[in-house]
Short mmCIF file of C-alpha atoms in Angstrom, two decimals:
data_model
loop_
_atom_site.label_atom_id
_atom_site.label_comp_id
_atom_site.label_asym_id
_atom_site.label_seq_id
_atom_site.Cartn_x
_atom_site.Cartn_y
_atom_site.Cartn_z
CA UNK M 1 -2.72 -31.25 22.80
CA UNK M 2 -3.39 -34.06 24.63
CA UNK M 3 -1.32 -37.46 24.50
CA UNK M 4 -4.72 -39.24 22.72
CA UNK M 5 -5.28 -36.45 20.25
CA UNK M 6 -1.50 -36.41 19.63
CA UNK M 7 -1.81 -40.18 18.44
CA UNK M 8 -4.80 -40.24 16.40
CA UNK M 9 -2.98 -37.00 14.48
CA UNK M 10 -2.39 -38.01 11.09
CA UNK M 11 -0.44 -36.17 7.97
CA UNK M 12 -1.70 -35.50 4.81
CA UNK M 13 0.40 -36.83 1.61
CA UNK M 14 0.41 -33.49 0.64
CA UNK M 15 0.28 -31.48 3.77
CA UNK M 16 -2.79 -30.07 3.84
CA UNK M 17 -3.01 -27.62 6.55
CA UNK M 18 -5.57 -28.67 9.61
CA UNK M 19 -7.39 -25.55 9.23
CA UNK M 20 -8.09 -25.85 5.23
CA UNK M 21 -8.44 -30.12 4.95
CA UNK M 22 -12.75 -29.54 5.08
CA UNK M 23 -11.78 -27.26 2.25
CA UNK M 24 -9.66 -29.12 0.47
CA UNK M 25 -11.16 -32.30 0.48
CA UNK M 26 -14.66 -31.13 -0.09
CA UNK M 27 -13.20 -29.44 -3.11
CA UNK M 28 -11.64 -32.77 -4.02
CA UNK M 29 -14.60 -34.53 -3.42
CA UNK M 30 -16.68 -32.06 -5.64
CA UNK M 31 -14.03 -32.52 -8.50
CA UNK M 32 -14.03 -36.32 -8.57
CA UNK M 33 -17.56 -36.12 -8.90
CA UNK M 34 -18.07 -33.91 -11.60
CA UNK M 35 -15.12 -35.30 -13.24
CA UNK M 36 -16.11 -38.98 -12.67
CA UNK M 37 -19.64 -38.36 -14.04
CA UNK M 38 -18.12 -36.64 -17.13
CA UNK M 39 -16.00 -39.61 -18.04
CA UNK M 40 -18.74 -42.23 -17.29
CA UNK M 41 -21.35 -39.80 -19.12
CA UNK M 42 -19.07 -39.87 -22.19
CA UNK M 43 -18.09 -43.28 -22.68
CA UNK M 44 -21.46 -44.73 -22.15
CA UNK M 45 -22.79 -41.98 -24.34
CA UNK M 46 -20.25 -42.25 -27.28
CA UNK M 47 -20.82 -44.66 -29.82
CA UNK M 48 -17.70 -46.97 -29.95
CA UNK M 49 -17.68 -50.69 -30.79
CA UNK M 50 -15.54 -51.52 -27.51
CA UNK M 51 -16.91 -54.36 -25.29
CA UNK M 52 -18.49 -53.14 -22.05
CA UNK M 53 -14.88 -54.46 -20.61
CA UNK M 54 -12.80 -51.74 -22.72
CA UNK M 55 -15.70 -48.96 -21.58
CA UNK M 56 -14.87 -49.81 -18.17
CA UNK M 57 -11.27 -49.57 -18.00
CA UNK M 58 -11.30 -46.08 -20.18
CA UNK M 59 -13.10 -45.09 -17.17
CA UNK M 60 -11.08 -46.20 -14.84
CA UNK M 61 -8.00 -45.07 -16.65
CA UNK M 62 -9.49 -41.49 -16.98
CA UNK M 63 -10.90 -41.57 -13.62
CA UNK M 64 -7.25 -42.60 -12.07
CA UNK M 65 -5.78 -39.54 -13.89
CA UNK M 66 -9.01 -37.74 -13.10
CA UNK M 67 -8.16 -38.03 -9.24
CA UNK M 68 -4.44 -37.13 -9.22
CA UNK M 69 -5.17 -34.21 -11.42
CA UNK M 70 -7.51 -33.02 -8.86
CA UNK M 71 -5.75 -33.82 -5.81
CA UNK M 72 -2.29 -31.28 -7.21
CA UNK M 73 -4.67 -28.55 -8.75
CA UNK M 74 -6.97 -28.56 -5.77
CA UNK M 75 -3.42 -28.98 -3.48
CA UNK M 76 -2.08 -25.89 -5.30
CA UNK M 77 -5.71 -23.59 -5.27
CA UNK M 78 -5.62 -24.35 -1.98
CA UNK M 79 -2.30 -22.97 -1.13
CA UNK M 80 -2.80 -20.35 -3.49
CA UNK M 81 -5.80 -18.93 -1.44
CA UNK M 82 -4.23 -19.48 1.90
CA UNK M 83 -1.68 -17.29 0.80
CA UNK M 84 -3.50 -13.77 1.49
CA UNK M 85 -4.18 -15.11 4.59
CA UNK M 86 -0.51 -15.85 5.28
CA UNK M 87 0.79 -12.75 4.43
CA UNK M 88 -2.27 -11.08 6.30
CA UNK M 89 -0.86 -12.97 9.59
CA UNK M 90 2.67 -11.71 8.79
CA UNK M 91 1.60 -8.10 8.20
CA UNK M 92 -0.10 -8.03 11.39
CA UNK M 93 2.44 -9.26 13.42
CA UNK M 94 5.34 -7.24 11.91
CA UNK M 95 3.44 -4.24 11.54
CA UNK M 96 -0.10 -3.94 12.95
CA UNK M 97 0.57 -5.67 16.32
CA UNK M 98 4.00 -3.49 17.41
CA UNK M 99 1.46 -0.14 16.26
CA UNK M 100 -1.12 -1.36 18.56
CA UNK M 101 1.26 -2.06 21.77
CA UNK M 102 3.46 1.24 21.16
CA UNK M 103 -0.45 3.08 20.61
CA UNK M 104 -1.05 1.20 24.20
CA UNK M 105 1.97 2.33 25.56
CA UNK M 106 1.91 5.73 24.77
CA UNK M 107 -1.75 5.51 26.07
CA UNK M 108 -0.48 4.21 29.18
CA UNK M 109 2.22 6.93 29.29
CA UNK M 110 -0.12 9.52 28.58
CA UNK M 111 -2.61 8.42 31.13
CA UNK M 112 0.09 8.11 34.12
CA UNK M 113 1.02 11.92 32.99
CA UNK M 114 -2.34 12.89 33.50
CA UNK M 115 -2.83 10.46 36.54
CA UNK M 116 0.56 12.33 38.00
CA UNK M 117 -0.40 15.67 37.42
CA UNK M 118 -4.12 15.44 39.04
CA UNK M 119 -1.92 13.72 41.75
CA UNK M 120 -0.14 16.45 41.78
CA UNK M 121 -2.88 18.81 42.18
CA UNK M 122 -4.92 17.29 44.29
CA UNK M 123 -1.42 16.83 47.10
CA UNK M 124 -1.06 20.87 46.34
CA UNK M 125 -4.90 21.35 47.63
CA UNK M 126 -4.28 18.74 50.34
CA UNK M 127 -1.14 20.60 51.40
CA UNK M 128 -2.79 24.12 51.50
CA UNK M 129 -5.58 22.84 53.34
CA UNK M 130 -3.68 21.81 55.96
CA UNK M 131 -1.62 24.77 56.30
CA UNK M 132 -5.14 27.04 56.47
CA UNK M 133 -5.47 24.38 59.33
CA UNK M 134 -2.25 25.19 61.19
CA UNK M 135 -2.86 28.58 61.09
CA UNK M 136 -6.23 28.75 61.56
CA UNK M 137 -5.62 26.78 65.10
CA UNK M 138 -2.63 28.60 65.43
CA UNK M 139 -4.23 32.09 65.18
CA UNK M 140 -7.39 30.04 67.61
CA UNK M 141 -4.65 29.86 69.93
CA UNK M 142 -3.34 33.09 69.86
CA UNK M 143 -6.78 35.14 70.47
CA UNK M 144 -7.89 32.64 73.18
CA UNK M 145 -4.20 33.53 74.72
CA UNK M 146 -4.95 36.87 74.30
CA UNK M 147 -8.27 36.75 75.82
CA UNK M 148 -7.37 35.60 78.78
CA UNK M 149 -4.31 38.16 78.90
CA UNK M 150 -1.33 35.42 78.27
CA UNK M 151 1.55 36.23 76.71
CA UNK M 152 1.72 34.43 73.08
CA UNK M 153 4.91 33.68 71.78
CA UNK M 154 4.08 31.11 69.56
CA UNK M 155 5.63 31.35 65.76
CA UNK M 156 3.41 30.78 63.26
CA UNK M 157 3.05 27.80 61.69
CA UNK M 158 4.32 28.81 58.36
CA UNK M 159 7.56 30.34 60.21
CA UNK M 160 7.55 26.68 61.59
CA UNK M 161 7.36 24.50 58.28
CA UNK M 162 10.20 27.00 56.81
CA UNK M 163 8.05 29.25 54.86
CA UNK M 164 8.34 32.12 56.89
CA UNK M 165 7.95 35.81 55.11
#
């Protein structure tokens, strides 16, 4: 975070988390609305013979308790909820996360294996290829000795590269 954003970072009283204060105030907000217009809709509504004075601070008084009661039950739903969503983060990262890197491990392993063993092949075909070659020029070498009534006392190549009969 930068050094600005870092200073302008404020705490909630009750430690809302940063990714759930839109949710918890709006649900705050909704409450105290509701509730509010409840409280104001009854008092004016009820018949009492209280001065317009008394009417207003029952409403305050009920709309005081009105907005800590919502402030701890919407604290607590919202922790509540967020807790699924905890526990989903800590199952994934003890259990789901280690299953995917050994799975991508053994993947890995599995595909160097198979990497290895076409390797493998494909050094066997390399190596017989050459030796066709050697012996090929080799027995090129022999016949053209031959044709021109040289003596050829060349071993062969496979005598050479210890791999004789």
């Amino acid at each position: 975070m930068k050094t600005r954003e870092l200073q302008e970072l404020r705490q909630s009283i009750w430690s809302v988390r940063p990714a759930l204060v839109g949710v918890y105030f709006g649900c705050f907000t909704l409450a105290m609305i509701v509730g509010t217009s409840l409280i104001v809709l009854h008092e004016v509504a009820s018949e009492t013979s209280d001065s317009a004075y008394d009417t207003w601070i029952v409403i305050m008084q009920g709309v005081g308790l009105l907005g800590l009661t919502s402030a701890i039950v919407v604290f607590t739903l919202t922790e509540i909820l967020e807790y699924p969503m905890v526990m989903a983060n800590w199952f994934r990262q003890q259990y789901l996360e280690p299953l995917k890197e050994r799975q991508r491990q053994e993947g890995l392993d599995a595909g160097l294996k198979e990497g290895r063993e076409i390797g493998r092949e494909e050094g066997r075909e390399e190596a017989r290829a050459e030796i066709l070659a050697e012996i090929r020029e080799w027995d090129l070498r022999r016949r053209e000795a031959e044709v021109r009534g040289e003596p050829f006392d060349e071993p062969p190549p496979y005598a050479q590269n210890g791999r004789g009969n």
